Coordinates of C-alpha atoms in Angstrom, one line a residue:
X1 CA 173.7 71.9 75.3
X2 CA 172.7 68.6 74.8
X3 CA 175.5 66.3 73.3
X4 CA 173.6 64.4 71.1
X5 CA 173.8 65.8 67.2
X6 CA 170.5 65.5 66.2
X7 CA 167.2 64.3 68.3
X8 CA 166.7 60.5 68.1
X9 CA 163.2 59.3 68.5
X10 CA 162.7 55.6 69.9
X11 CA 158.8 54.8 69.5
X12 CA 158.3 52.2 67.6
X13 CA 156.5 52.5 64.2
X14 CA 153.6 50.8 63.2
X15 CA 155.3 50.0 60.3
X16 CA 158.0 48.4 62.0
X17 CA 157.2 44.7 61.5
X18 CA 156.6 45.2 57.8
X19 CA 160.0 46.9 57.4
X20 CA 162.1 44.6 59.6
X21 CA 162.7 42.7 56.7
X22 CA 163.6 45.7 54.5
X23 CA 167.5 46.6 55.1
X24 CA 167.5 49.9 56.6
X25 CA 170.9 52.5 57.2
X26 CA 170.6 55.7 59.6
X27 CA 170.2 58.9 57.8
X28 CA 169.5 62.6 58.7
X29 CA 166.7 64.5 57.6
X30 CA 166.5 68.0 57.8
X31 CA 163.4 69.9 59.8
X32 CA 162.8 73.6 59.2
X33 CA 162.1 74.2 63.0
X34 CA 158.8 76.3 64.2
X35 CA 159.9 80.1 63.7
X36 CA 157.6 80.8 66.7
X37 CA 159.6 78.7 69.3
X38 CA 160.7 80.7 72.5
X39 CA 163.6 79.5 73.8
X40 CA 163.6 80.4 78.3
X41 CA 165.5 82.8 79.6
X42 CA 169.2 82.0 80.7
X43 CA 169.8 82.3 84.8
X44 CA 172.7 81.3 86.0
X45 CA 172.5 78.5 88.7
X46 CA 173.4 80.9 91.4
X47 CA 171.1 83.1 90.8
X48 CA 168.2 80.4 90.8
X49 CA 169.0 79.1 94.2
X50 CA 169.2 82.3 95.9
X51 CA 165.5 83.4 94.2
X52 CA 164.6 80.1 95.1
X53 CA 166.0 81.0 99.0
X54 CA 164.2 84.2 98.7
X55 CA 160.9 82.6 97.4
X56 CA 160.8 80.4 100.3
X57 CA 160.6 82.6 103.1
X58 CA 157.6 84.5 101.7
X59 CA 155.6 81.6 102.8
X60 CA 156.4 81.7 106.0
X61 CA 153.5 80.5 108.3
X62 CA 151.5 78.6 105.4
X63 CA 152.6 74.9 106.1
X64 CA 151.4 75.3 109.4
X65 CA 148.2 77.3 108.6
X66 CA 147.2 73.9 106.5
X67 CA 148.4 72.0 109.0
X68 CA 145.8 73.5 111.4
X69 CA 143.4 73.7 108.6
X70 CA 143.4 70.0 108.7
X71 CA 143.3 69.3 112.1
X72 CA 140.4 71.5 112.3
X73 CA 138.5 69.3 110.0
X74 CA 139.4 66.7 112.1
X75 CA 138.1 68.0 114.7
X76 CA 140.9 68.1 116.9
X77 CA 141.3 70.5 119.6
X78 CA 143.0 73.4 117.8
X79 CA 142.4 77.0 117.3
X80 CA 142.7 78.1 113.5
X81 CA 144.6 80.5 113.2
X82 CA 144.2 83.6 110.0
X83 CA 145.3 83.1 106.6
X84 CA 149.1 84.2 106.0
X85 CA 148.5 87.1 103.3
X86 CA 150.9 85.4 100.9
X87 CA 148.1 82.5 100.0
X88 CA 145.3 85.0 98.2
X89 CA 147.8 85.7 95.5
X90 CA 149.8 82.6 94.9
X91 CA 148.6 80.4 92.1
X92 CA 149.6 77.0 91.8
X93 CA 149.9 74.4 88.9
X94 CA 150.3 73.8 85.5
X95 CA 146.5 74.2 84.4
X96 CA 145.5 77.3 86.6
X97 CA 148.5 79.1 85.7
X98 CA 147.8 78.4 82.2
X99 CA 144.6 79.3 82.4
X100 CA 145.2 83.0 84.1
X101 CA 147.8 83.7 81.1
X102 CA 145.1 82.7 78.8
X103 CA 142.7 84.8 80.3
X104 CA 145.2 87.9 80.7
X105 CA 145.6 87.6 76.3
X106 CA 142.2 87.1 75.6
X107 CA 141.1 90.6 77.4
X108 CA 144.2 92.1 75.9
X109 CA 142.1 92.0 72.5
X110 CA 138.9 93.3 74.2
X111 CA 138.2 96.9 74.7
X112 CA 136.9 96.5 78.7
X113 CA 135.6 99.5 80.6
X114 CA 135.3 99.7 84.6
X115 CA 133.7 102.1 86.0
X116 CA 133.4 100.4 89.9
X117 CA 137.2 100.4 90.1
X118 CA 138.9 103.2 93.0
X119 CA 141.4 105.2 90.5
X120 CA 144.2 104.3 92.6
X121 CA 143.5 100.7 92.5
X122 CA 145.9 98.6 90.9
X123 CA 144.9 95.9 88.3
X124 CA 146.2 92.0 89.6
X125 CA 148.7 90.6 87.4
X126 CA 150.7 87.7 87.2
X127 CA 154.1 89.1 88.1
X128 CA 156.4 86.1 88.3
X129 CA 156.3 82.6 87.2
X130 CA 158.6 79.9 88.7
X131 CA 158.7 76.5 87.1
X132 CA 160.3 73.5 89.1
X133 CA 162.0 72.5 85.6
X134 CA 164.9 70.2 86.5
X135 CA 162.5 68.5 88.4
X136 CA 160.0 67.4 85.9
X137 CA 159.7 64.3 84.2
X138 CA 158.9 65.4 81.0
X139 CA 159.3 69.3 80.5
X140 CA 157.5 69.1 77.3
X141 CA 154.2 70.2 79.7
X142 CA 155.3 73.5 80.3
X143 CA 156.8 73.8 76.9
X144 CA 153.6 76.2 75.9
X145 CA 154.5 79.3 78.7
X146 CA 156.9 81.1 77.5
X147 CA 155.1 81.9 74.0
X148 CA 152.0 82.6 76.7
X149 CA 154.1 84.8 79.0
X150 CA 155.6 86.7 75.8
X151 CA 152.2 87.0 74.2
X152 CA 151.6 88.8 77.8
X153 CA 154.0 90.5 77.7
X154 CA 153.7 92.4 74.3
X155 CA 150.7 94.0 75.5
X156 CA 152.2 95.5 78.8
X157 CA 154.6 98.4 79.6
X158 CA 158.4 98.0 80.4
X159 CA 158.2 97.9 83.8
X160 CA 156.1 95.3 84.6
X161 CA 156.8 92.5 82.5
X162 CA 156.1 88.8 83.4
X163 CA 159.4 87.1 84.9
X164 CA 159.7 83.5 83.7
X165 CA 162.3 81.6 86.5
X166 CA 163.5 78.0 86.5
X167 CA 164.1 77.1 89.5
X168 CA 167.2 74.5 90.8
X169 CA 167.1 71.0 91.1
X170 CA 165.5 69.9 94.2
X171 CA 163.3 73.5 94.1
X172 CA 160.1 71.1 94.4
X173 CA 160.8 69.2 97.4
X174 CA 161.8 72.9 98.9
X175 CA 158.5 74.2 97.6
X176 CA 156.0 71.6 99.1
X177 CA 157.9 71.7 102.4
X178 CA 157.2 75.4 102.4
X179 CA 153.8 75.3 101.4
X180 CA 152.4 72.3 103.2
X181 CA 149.6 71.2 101.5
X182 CA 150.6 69.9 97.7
X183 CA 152.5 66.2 97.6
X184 CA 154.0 68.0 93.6
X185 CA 154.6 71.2 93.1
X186 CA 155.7 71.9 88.8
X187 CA 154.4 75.7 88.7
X188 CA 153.7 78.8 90.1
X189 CA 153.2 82.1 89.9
X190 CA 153.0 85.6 92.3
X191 CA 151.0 88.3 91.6
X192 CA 152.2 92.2 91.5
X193 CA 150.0 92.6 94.4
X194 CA 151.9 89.6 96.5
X195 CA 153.7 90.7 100.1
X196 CA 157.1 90.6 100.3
X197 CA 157.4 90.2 96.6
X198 CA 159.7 93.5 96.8
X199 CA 162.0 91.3 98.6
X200 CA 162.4 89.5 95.0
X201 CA 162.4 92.7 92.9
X202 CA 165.9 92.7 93.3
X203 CA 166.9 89.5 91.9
X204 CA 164.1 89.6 89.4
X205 CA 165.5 92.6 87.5
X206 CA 168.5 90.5 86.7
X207 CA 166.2 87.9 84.9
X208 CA 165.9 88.4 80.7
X209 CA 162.3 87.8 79.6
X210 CA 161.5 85.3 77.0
X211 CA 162.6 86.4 73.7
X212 CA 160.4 87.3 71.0
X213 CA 161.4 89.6 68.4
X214 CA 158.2 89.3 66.2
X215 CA 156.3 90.9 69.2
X216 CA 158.4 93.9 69.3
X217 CA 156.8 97.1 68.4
X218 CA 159.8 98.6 67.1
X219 CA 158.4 99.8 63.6
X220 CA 161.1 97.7 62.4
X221 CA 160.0 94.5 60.2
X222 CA 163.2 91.8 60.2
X223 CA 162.5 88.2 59.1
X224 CA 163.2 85.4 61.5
X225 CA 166.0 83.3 60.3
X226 CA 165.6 79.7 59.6
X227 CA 166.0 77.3 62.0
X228 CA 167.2 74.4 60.6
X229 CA 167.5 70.5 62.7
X230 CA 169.0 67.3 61.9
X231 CA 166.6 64.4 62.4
X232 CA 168.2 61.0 62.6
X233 CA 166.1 58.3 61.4
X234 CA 166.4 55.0 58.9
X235 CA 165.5 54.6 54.9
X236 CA 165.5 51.6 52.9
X237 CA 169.4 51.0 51.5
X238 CA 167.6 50.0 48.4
X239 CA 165.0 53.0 47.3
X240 CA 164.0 51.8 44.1
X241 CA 162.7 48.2 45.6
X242 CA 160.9 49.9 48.2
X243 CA 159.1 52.1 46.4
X244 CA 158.3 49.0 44.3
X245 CA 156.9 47.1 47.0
X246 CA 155.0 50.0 48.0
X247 CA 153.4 50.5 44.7
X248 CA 152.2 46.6 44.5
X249 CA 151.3 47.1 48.6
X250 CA 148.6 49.8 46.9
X251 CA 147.6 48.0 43.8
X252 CA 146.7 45.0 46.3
X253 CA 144.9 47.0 48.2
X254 CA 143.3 48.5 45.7
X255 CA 142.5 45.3 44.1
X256 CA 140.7 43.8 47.5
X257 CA 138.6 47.3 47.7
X258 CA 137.3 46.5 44.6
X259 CA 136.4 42.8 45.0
X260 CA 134.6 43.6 48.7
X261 CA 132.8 45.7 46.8

């Protein structure tokens, strides 16, 4: 937990010239936070770097299949060798990622009917997500999947929920090595169709999934509690003479509106 009190914001105002002459004390405001906020699931450190161990020898083979793949189009003397199996069902980045979670919750509230499909064929799913997050300059960018992966996950059965995993610090350099072919890596994600991926099950099971009790179809209805923050920011130490000046700042302004036109 962070050790700061309350969130401090530093940006400065466009307001700030006119009020540097106003005298100014620190105060807290209270914020009624959004009830829809999902927090991400707790993983203890250990636990990331041996996924992260794990994750990373499923993609055995592809740093040197795009190594080839690039000396190829170079025209070098090298024989290309197959695809490792792994790549088909890896998506990477923030954006595509996204965009299959988006995808997956808007046919969750369409009726679709296949009739091409082998019965025993199963569907392709995002499985697991893993998110370079101590790595990221600002984390606010990924701030959106959780709420995406638990809107996912209301719609599916128990046993194949979405995993959401933060990975380590230093779980991006690791991750480019491996793949060979990205200079950043901030997020990606396996399908249920993925090999090796039962090599993860294991440590995956261990993993909470993001929680959100308003999705829960338990017939129960319960109200979220408030969340309630402390904002620090200033205010005039004299109210009543800044709410004066404001109040001649508008009848100026009114009174220039009305001689331009």
């Amino acid at each position: 937990m962070s050790e700061n009190i309350a969130r401090v914001y530093t940006n400065t105002s466009r307001r700030a010239n006119r009020q540097q002459s106003i005298d100014r004390k620190l105060v807290y405001k209270s914020v009624l936070g959004n009830p829809f906020h999902i927090d991400w699931p707790t993983i203890s450190p250990g636990l990331q770097k041996r996924i992260l161990i794990q994750l990373t020898t499923l993609f055995d083979g592809v740093a040197a299949h795009y190594q080839l793949a690039g000396n190829a189009r170079k025209k070098l003397p090298m024989l290309l060798t197959s695809a490792p199996p792994i790549i088909p069902h890896l998506t990477v980045g923030i954006n595509k990622v996204t965009k299959a979670l988006e995808t997956e919750v808007r046919l969750g509230r369409q009726t679709v009917i296949t009739t091409n499909r082998a019965p025993d064929m199963a569907p392709v799913l995002t499985r697991v997500i893993f998110i370079c997050y101590e790595d990221l300059d600002t984390p606010a960018i990924v701030a959106h999947l959780p709420q995406l992966v638990a809107l996912c996950n209301a719609a599916r059965p128990d046993d194949c929920k979405i995993k959401v995993v933060q990975l380590p610090a230093g779980a991006q350099t690791s991750l480019v090595d491996a793949l060979g072919f990205l200079k950043r890596i901030s997020v990606m994600a396996l399908d249920n169709l993925a090999p090796g991926l039962i090599q993860l099950e294991p440590l995956l099971t261990t993993v909470p999934d993001p929680p959100a009790s308003w999705l829960a179809s338990t017939g129960e209805v319960a109200l979220e509690p408030s969340h309630v923050k402390q904002l620090l920011t200033t205010a005039p130490k004299d109210m009543k003479a800044a709410k004066e000046r404001r109040a001649q700042g508008r009848a100026a302004a009114k009174e220039r509106n009305r001689i331009n036109t």
